């Protein structure tokens, strides 16, 4: 009898544990397969390292005074990022500053956990602050979709366009490239590779997601002007190393094997130019399509 009760109790307990884990870690509906697929951590150039998964990019910038991490990714990504940082010989607890590409769960849902584990200061661009602090609820497009929400996370420093983030001997510049989110941020920095100082660009996102309303968007009236600004900014930046919030932006999978063979594969100003041109063309096509549709509706 006692044994029977113990079994029932243990089944009940495991059900509660399973349910609470599922409730907390349910994968978002927009989830893509390669987002949680591990990828080897490696040094891109100088003090800049790749510590993300196959589909979700994260970057570690090491300095004399601790480290900066760009992108916390999904909640489930945090142990993977930690493993990547440690595999390079760095301490996860030395992360002093946490930054993001933009306030979508695939780049910022892990922020609450990383803040808790490291005590890092969370620095976010103005237009995205309200979104991350509401756990995604105030997002103009996805706020009502519960599968996109994450733990609300307090921002320690509000960034504005052109602000610099400094730690030890490293300086990053936050460039506002809005539209995809209101505070979407492209990070720029300089790194020393074997030859000289180089310009690095980590693109926030230039993408018009499916369902984005570019014409007559009442919750984000400036969206089209903001995308226009993004393409102006992206085209004006000096670029040697081309990186971004997703590996797919800069062909991580194709470039990594070449990089392993000794090629400076991530040094790719031409790839950057092609990517920005392609994304601008996609934006203009979508804008024209929506303008035509709204004319018909008139
Ligand atoms: Zn996004």
Tab-separated table of C-alpha atoms and ligand atoms in Angstrom:
chain	number	residue	atom	x	y	z
A	1	UNK	CA	0.000	0.000	0.000
A	2	UNK	CA	2.779	2.323	1.010
A	3	UNK	CA	4.664	1.475	-2.180
A	4	UNK	CA	1.511	2.091	-4.239
A	5	UNK	CA	1.063	5.543	-2.692
A	6	UNK	CA	4.713	6.332	-3.357
A	7	UNK	CA	4.342	5.391	-7.040
A	8	UNK	CA	1.215	7.532	-7.431
A	9	UNK	CA	2.966	10.411	-5.682
A	10	UNK	CA	5.994	10.093	-7.918
A	11	UNK	CA	3.840	9.935	-11.082
A	12	UNK	CA	1.934	13.018	-9.927
A	13	UNK	CA	5.158	14.846	-9.175
A	14	UNK	CA	6.697	14.007	-12.539
A	15	UNK	CA	3.505	15.204	-14.246
A	16	UNK	CA	3.673	18.518	-12.391
A	17	UNK	CA	7.360	18.911	-13.279
A	18	UNK	CA	6.703	18.025	-16.922
A	19	UNK	CA	3.741	20.409	-17.136
A	20	UNK	CA	5.657	23.296	-15.593
A	21	UNK	CA	8.649	22.701	-17.866
A	22	UNK	CA	6.369	22.563	-20.916
A	23	UNK	CA	4.552	25.733	-19.835
A	24	UNK	CA	7.832	27.566	-19.421
A	25	UNK	CA	9.784	26.220	-22.353
A	26	UNK	CA	7.082	25.605	-24.971
A	27	UNK	CA	8.817	26.325	-28.262
A	28	UNK	CA	7.422	29.365	-30.066
A	29	UNK	CA	5.200	28.598	-33.069
A	30	UNK	CA	7.574	30.566	-35.307
A	31	UNK	CA	10.497	28.345	-34.237
A	32	UNK	CA	12.826	27.051	-36.955
A	33	UNK	CA	14.729	23.762	-36.760
A	34	UNK	CA	18.265	25.088	-36.900
A	35	UNK	CA	17.690	27.616	-34.100
A	36	UNK	CA	18.532	25.080	-31.396
A	37	UNK	CA	21.067	23.122	-33.404
A	38	UNK	CA	24.523	23.528	-31.855
A	39	UNK	CA	27.314	25.180	-33.824
A	40	UNK	CA	31.018	25.250	-32.929
A	41	UNK	CA	32.157	28.418	-31.154
A	42	UNK	CA	35.054	30.151	-32.912
A	43	UNK	CA	37.077	33.345	-33.101
A	44	UNK	CA	35.921	35.505	-36.033
A	45	UNK	CA	38.711	38.080	-35.699
A	46	UNK	CA	40.528	39.893	-32.894
A	47	UNK	CA	38.409	39.879	-29.744
A	48	UNK	CA	35.174	38.933	-31.556
A	49	UNK	CA	33.815	35.378	-31.262
A	50	UNK	CA	30.802	33.433	-32.577
A	51	UNK	CA	28.914	31.735	-29.712
A	52	UNK	CA	25.483	31.176	-31.290
A	53	UNK	CA	23.655	28.152	-32.692
A	54	UNK	CA	23.383	27.216	-36.364
A	55	UNK	CA	20.417	29.518	-36.961
A	56	UNK	CA	20.606	32.085	-34.155
A	57	UNK	CA	23.729	34.192	-33.993
A	58	UNK	CA	25.311	35.344	-30.725
A	59	UNK	CA	28.596	37.186	-30.427
A	60	UNK	CA	31.059	37.482	-27.583
A	61	UNK	CA	33.368	40.493	-27.455
A	62	UNK	CA	36.108	39.941	-24.910
A	63	UNK	CA	37.766	42.886	-23.196
A	64	UNK	CA	40.270	43.639	-20.453
A	65	UNK	CA	37.334	44.306	-18.088
A	66	UNK	CA	35.003	41.380	-18.781
A	67	UNK	CA	32.896	40.588	-21.828
A	68	UNK	CA	30.001	41.821	-23.935
A	69	UNK	CA	27.404	39.389	-25.304
A	70	UNK	CA	25.174	40.261	-28.259
A	71	UNK	CA	21.929	38.229	-28.339
A	72	UNK	CA	20.598	35.939	-25.613
A	73	UNK	CA	18.385	34.097	-28.155
A	74	UNK	CA	15.723	31.646	-26.895
A	75	UNK	CA	15.453	30.565	-23.257
A	76	UNK	CA	16.614	27.137	-24.441
A	77	UNK	CA	19.699	28.733	-26.017
A	78	UNK	CA	21.204	29.970	-22.750
A	79	UNK	CA	22.947	26.680	-21.738
A	80	UNK	CA	24.235	26.374	-25.331
A	81	UNK	CA	25.664	29.905	-25.319
A	82	UNK	CA	27.246	29.213	-21.945
A	83	UNK	CA	28.864	26.047	-23.273
A	84	UNK	CA	30.158	27.929	-26.319
A	85	UNK	CA	31.668	30.710	-24.179
A	86	UNK	CA	33.332	28.169	-21.892
A	87	UNK	CA	34.607	26.080	-24.828
A	88	UNK	CA	36.626	29.149	-25.867
A	89	UNK	CA	38.195	29.320	-22.413
A	90	UNK	CA	36.163	32.275	-21.123
A	91	UNK	CA	33.969	32.514	-18.048
A	92	UNK	CA	30.240	32.978	-18.582
A	93	UNK	CA	30.102	34.983	-15.325
A	94	UNK	CA	32.547	37.526	-16.848
A	95	UNK	CA	29.790	38.777	-19.186
A	96	UNK	CA	29.209	42.328	-17.936
A	97	UNK	CA	27.024	43.748	-20.709
A	98	UNK	CA	24.169	42.113	-22.625
A	99	UNK	CA	23.006	43.601	-25.950
A	100	UNK	CA	20.485	42.425	-28.558
A	101	UNK	CA	19.892	42.739	-32.296
A	102	UNK	CA	16.198	43.418	-31.760
A	103	UNK	CA	13.256	42.698	-29.472
A	104	UNK	CA	12.014	39.415	-30.954
A	105	UNK	CA	12.062	36.289	-28.792
A	106	UNK	CA	14.574	34.483	-31.008
A	107	UNK	CA	17.170	37.120	-30.051
A	108	UNK	CA	16.100	38.240	-26.565
A	109	UNK	CA	13.997	35.570	-24.768
A	110	UNK	CA	17.079	34.287	-22.921
A	111	UNK	CA	17.953	37.734	-21.526
A	112	UNK	CA	16.222	37.306	-18.149
A	113	UNK	CA	18.170	34.083	-17.499
A	114	UNK	CA	21.485	35.565	-18.638
A	115	UNK	CA	21.006	38.633	-16.445
A	116	UNK	CA	20.263	36.384	-13.511
A	117	UNK	CA	23.240	34.073	-14.150
A	118	UNK	CA	25.840	36.776	-14.846
A	119	UNK	CA	24.530	40.028	-13.348
A	120	UNK	CA	25.179	41.659	-16.754
A	121	UNK	CA	23.756	45.111	-17.488
A	122	UNK	CA	21.083	44.923	-20.193
A	123	UNK	CA	21.353	47.728	-22.763
A	124	UNK	CA	18.579	48.088	-25.340
A	125	UNK	CA	17.681	50.627	-28.046
A	126	UNK	CA	14.894	53.056	-27.129
A	127	UNK	CA	12.147	51.707	-29.440
A	128	UNK	CA	12.626	48.136	-28.177
A	129	UNK	CA	12.795	48.866	-24.428
A	130	UNK	CA	9.045	48.763	-23.801
A	131	UNK	CA	8.805	45.518	-25.776
A	132	UNK	CA	11.481	43.598	-23.829
A	133	UNK	CA	10.203	44.985	-20.522
A	134	UNK	CA	6.699	43.714	-21.365
A	135	UNK	CA	8.027	40.285	-22.391
A	136	UNK	CA	6.961	40.891	-25.993
A	137	UNK	CA	3.389	42.002	-25.196
A	138	UNK	CA	3.833	45.498	-26.607
A	139	UNK	CA	5.303	44.294	-29.914
A	140	UNK	CA	3.395	45.998	-32.761
A	141	UNK	CA	2.979	42.769	-34.746
A	142	UNK	CA	3.208	39.805	-32.383
A	143	UNK	CA	2.031	41.252	-29.042
A	144	UNK	CA	-1.211	39.263	-29.106
A	145	UNK	CA	0.422	35.960	-30.025
A	146	UNK	CA	1.159	34.115	-26.752
A	147	UNK	CA	3.698	31.797	-28.423
A	148	UNK	CA	6.031	34.760	-29.033
A	149	UNK	CA	6.105	35.972	-25.421
A	150	UNK	CA	8.971	35.563	-22.962
A	151	UNK	CA	9.924	36.671	-19.446
A	152	UNK	CA	9.720	40.468	-19.104
A	153	UNK	CA	13.261	41.765	-18.604
A	154	UNK	CA	14.336	45.033	-17.009
A	155	UNK	CA	16.561	47.243	-19.132
A	156	UNK	CA	19.486	48.890	-17.298
A	157	UNK	CA	20.495	51.404	-19.962
A	158	UNK	CA	18.350	52.859	-22.728
A	159	UNK	CA	20.351	53.353	-25.932
A	160	UNK	CA	19.820	55.963	-28.618
A	161	UNK	CA	20.980	56.001	-32.227
A	162	UNK	CA	24.765	56.369	-32.353
A	163	UNK	CA	25.334	55.624	-28.660
A	164	UNK	CA	28.548	53.893	-27.775
A	165	UNK	CA	28.843	50.928	-25.468
A	166	UNK	CA	32.274	50.770	-23.876
A	167	UNK	CA	33.866	48.081	-21.758
A	168	UNK	CA	37.601	47.805	-21.116
A	169	UNK	CA	39.375	48.316	-24.445
A	170	UNK	CA	36.268	47.614	-26.596
A	171	UNK	CA	33.790	50.077	-28.085
A	172	UNK	CA	30.617	49.187	-29.966
A	173	UNK	CA	28.298	51.628	-31.719
A	174	UNK	CA	24.524	51.130	-31.701
A	175	UNK	CA	23.012	52.093	-35.055
A	176	UNK	CA	19.243	52.379	-35.120
A	177	UNK	CA	17.984	50.366	-38.116
A	178	UNK	CA	14.224	50.310	-37.414
A	179	UNK	CA	11.230	48.821	-39.231
A	180	UNK	CA	11.642	45.135	-38.412
A	181	UNK	CA	11.179	46.316	-34.810
A	182	UNK	CA	11.022	49.917	-33.623
A	183	UNK	CA	14.427	49.708	-31.954
A	184	UNK	CA	16.150	47.210	-34.237
A	185	UNK	CA	19.878	47.709	-33.793
A	186	UNK	CA	22.819	47.142	-36.102
A	187	UNK	CA	26.041	46.903	-34.108
A	188	UNK	CA	29.319	48.191	-35.510
A	189	UNK	CA	32.811	47.872	-34.097
A	190	UNK	CA	36.427	47.717	-35.196
A	191	UNK	CA	38.550	44.619	-34.750
A	192	UNK	CA	42.206	43.929	-35.348
A	193	UNK	CA	42.680	40.970	-37.677
A	194	UNK	CA	46.106	39.666	-38.676
A	195	UNK	CA	46.691	42.553	-41.087
A	196	UNK	CA	44.990	45.712	-39.768
A	197	UNK	CA	41.974	47.268	-38.069
A	198	UNK	CA	38.740	46.226	-39.767
A	199	UNK	CA	35.128	47.410	-39.736
A	200	UNK	CA	32.570	44.909	-38.472
A	201	UNK	CA	28.825	45.192	-39.094
A	202	UNK	CA	26.336	42.957	-37.278
A	203	UNK	CA	23.037	43.543	-39.088
A	204	UNK	CA	19.949	43.727	-36.802
A	205	UNK	CA	17.397	42.757	-39.476
A	206	UNK	CA	16.258	44.464	-42.675
A	207	UNK	CA	13.364	42.032	-43.166
A	208	UNK	CA	9.690	42.773	-43.762
A	209	UNK	CA	8.145	39.756	-42.024
A	210	UNK	CA	5.056	38.013	-43.435
A	211	UNK	CA	1.990	39.985	-42.321
A	212	UNK	CA	3.835	43.288	-41.745
A	213	UNK	CA	1.620	46.174	-42.803
A	214	UNK	CA	3.673	48.828	-44.585
A	215	UNK	CA	0.678	50.893	-45.756
A	216	UNK	CA	-1.774	52.359	-43.219
A	217	UNK	CA	-0.212	50.664	-40.191
A	218	UNK	CA	-2.058	52.333	-37.313
A	219	UNK	CA	0.036	50.758	-34.547
A	220	UNK	CA	3.334	51.614	-36.267
A	221	UNK	CA	2.564	54.545	-38.592
A	222	UNK	CA	6.263	55.265	-39.307
A	223	UNK	CA	7.137	51.724	-40.380
A	224	UNK	CA	7.825	52.548	-44.032
A	225	UNK	CA	9.952	55.631	-43.246
A	226	UNK	CA	11.789	53.522	-40.681
A	227	UNK	CA	12.635	50.806	-43.230
A	228	UNK	CA	13.796	53.584	-45.598
A	229	UNK	CA	16.096	54.855	-42.854
A	230	UNK	CA	17.425	51.333	-42.289
A	231	UNK	CA	18.471	50.921	-45.906
A	232	UNK	CA	20.048	54.412	-45.918
A	233	UNK	CA	22.051	53.541	-42.802
A	234	UNK	CA	23.059	50.049	-43.940
A	235	UNK	CA	24.275	51.407	-47.290
A	236	UNK	CA	26.328	54.125	-45.567
A	237	UNK	CA	28.307	51.877	-43.219
A	238	UNK	CA	31.928	50.952	-43.893
A	239	UNK	CA	32.109	47.133	-43.921
A	240	UNK	CA	34.866	44.536	-43.916
A	241	UNK	CA	33.408	41.770	-41.751
A	242	UNK	CA	29.754	41.056	-42.558
A	243	UNK	CA	27.714	39.429	-39.745
A	244	UNK	CA	24.088	39.494	-38.589
A	245	UNK	CA	21.419	38.310	-36.187
A	246	UNK	CA	20.867	35.052	-38.104
A	247	UNK	CA	23.592	32.921	-39.684
A	248	UNK	CA	21.503	32.822	-42.874
A	249	UNK	CA	22.045	36.587	-43.428
A	250	UNK	CA	25.761	36.102	-44.039
A	251	UNK	CA	25.896	32.402	-45.084
A	252	UNK	CA	27.441	31.114	-41.874
A	253	UNK	CA	27.061	27.478	-42.879
A	254	UNK	CA	28.754	27.896	-46.251
A	255	UNK	CA	31.488	30.195	-44.961
A	256	UNK	CA	32.491	28.266	-41.844
A	257	UNK	CA	34.135	25.277	-43.641
A	258	UNK	CA	36.086	27.724	-45.823
A	259	UNK	CA	37.084	29.660	-42.718
A	260	UNK	CA	38.294	26.420	-41.110
A	261	UNK	CA	40.550	25.877	-44.118
A	262	UNK	CA	42.217	29.224	-43.462
A	263	UNK	CA	40.206	31.540	-45.705
A	264	UNK	CA	39.100	34.901	-44.216
A	265	UNK	CA	35.564	33.944	-45.225
A	266	UNK	CA	33.694	36.424	-43.019
A	267	UNK	CA	35.600	39.312	-44.593
A	268	UNK	CA	32.947	39.943	-47.218
A	269	UNK	CA	32.074	43.527	-48.240
A	270	UNK	CA	30.603	42.251	-51.524
A	271	UNK	CA	28.358	39.724	-49.777
A	272	UNK	CA	27.153	42.519	-47.498
A	273	UNK	CA	26.333	44.816	-50.414
A	274	UNK	CA	24.446	42.026	-52.205
A	275	UNK	CA	22.498	41.163	-49.056
A	276	UNK	CA	21.451	44.780	-48.414
A	277	UNK	CA	20.501	45.300	-52.077
A	278	UNK	CA	18.473	42.095	-52.109
A	279	UNK	CA	16.631	42.982	-48.876
A	280	UNK	CA	15.923	46.521	-50.119
A	281	UNK	CA	14.487	45.133	-53.327
A	282	UNK	CA	12.264	42.753	-51.329
A	283	UNK	CA	11.067	45.695	-49.197
A	284	UNK	CA	10.262	47.813	-52.285
A	285	UNK	CA	8.397	44.959	-53.965
A	286	UNK	CA	6.289	44.377	-50.859
A	287	UNK	CA	5.653	48.114	-50.461
A	288	UNK	CA	4.501	48.446	-54.082
A	289	UNK	CA	2.285	45.382	-53.760
A	290	UNK	CA	0.619	46.792	-50.639
A	291	UNK	CA	0.218	50.234	-52.263
A	292	UNK	CA	-1.485	48.651	-55.299
A	293	UNK	CA	-3.800	46.618	-53.071
A	294	UNK	CA	-4.767	49.675	-51.018
A	295	UNK	CA	-5.499	51.618	-54.254
A	296	UNK	CA	-7.847	48.859	-55.399
A	297	UNK	CA	-9.533	48.988	-51.990
A	298	UNK	CA	-10.048	52.770	-52.378
B	1	LIG	ZN1	13.048	39.413	-35.810
